[in-house]
Short mmCIF file of C-alpha atoms in Angstrom, two decimals:
data_model
loop_
_atom_site.label_atom_id
_atom_site.label_comp_id
_atom_site.label_asym_id
_atom_site.label_seq_id
_atom_site.Cartn_x
_atom_site.Cartn_y
_atom_site.Cartn_z
CA MET A 1 0.38 0.02 -0.05
CA PRO A 2 1.63 4.19 -1.23
CA MET A 3 2.29 5.82 1.65
CA ALA A 4 -0.55 8.37 1.62
CA ARG A 5 1.53 11.96 0.17
CA ALA A 6 1.56 15.09 2.24
CA SER A 7 -1.65 18.29 0.89
CA THR A 8 0.06 21.18 -0.71
CA THR A 9 -0.50 23.87 -2.62
CA ILE A 10 0.62 24.17 -5.89
CA PRO A 11 -0.80 26.03 -8.85
CA VAL A 12 -3.19 24.68 -11.53
CA HIS A 13 -2.53 26.41 -14.90
CA LEU A 14 -6.49 26.93 -16.56
CA SER A 15 -6.14 27.02 -21.36
CA SER A 16 -8.12 30.48 -22.23
CA ILE A 17 -10.57 27.24 -23.45
CA LEU A 18 -11.90 26.66 -19.84
CA ARG A 19 -11.24 30.51 -17.77
CA ASP A 20 -14.21 31.43 -18.56
CA TYR A 21 -15.77 28.26 -16.15
CA CYS A 22 -13.42 30.13 -13.03
CA GLY A 23 -14.12 33.65 -13.35
CA GLY A 24 -10.88 34.64 -16.23
CA ALA A 25 -9.04 32.95 -14.48
CA SER A 26 -5.34 31.46 -15.73
CA GLN A 27 -3.92 29.62 -12.35
CA MET A 28 -5.87 28.63 -9.75
CA PRO A 29 -3.97 27.46 -5.87
CA VAL A 30 -4.86 23.61 -4.84
CA THR A 31 -4.27 21.36 -1.64
CA ALA A 32 -4.12 18.24 -2.40
CA GLY A 33 -1.93 15.60 -2.50
CA SER A 34 -3.15 13.61 -5.65
CA VAL A 35 -4.60 15.31 -8.74
CA ARG A 36 -7.75 13.34 -7.23
CA GLU A 37 -7.69 15.86 -4.50
CA ALA A 38 -6.87 18.47 -6.62
CA LEU A 39 -9.54 18.37 -8.74
CA ALA A 40 -12.25 17.43 -5.98
CA GLN A 41 -11.31 21.17 -4.66
CA ILE A 42 -11.80 22.04 -8.35
CA GLU A 43 -14.72 20.31 -7.80
CA ARG A 44 -16.47 21.87 -4.80
CA GLU A 45 -14.68 25.72 -5.21
CA ASN A 46 -15.61 25.91 -9.15
CA PRO A 47 -18.14 22.87 -10.19
CA GLY A 48 -18.75 24.04 -13.72
CA LEU A 49 -15.45 24.04 -14.22
CA HIS A 50 -15.02 20.70 -12.90
CA ARG A 51 -17.89 19.67 -15.19
CA ALA A 52 -15.88 20.96 -17.79
CA ILE A 53 -12.94 18.65 -17.53
CA CYS A 54 -14.40 15.34 -15.91
CA ASP A 55 -17.62 13.35 -17.18
CA GLU A 56 -19.88 12.31 -14.31
CA THR A 57 -18.10 8.94 -12.72
CA GLY A 58 -15.66 11.93 -12.03
CA ALA A 59 -12.44 10.25 -14.94
CA VAL A 60 -12.09 13.05 -16.37
CA ARG A 61 -13.27 13.67 -20.62
CA ARG A 62 -11.04 11.96 -23.19
CA HIS A 63 -10.68 15.43 -24.80
CA ILE A 64 -9.04 16.69 -21.48
CA ASN A 65 -5.78 16.26 -20.69
CA VAL A 66 -3.99 16.37 -17.74
CA PHE A 67 -0.89 17.44 -16.67
CA VAL A 68 1.53 17.15 -12.99
CA ASN A 69 4.24 19.48 -14.67
CA SER A 70 5.84 17.94 -18.47
CA ASP A 71 4.07 14.74 -17.65
CA ALA A 72 0.35 13.11 -18.45
CA ILE A 73 -1.46 12.01 -15.76
CA ARG A 74 -2.82 9.24 -18.60
CA ASP A 75 1.26 8.07 -18.36
CA LEU A 76 1.47 7.76 -14.87
CA ASP A 77 -0.99 6.91 -12.19
CA GLY A 78 -4.18 8.79 -12.82
CA LEU A 79 -5.44 10.73 -11.05
CA ASP A 80 -3.63 9.09 -8.44
CA THR A 81 -1.02 10.90 -9.21
CA PRO A 82 0.75 12.32 -5.81
CA ILE A 83 1.62 16.08 -6.22
CA GLY A 84 4.08 17.30 -3.76
CA PRO A 85 6.06 20.44 -3.35
CA GLY A 86 7.21 22.53 -6.88
CA ASP A 87 4.76 20.87 -8.56
CA VAL A 88 2.61 22.56 -11.01
CA LEU A 89 -0.99 21.01 -13.04
CA THR A 90 -1.19 21.93 -16.31
CA ILE A 91 -4.94 21.31 -17.64
CA LEU A 92 -5.54 21.73 -21.59
CA PRO A 93 -8.62 20.74 -24.13
CA ALA A 94 -6.60 18.53 -26.53
CA VAL A 95 -5.67 20.61 -29.55
CA SER A 96 -6.81 18.70 -32.87
CA GLY A 97 -6.64 19.72 -36.50
CA GLY A 98 -4.70 20.10 -39.40
#
């Protein structure tokens, strides 16, 4: 069983498309020990933003990418990816086209 990680406050950077859900803020602080805890705080404080990021089951929507620093959480431990001091969470909609 993994050790519990202490919560720490880190910035969450939001793409311009998501800023409409949080009063235009380009970033917000969250205090959490994992991506799941960070998204739970966003749900409590900005439910509209959370609905844009996660589906009704709490999973990150397929067209949304969540990064801890430069690593996609899909390549790490998903929602259970730990976050700690110095980390940055970035949330971006997928970009496509040509």
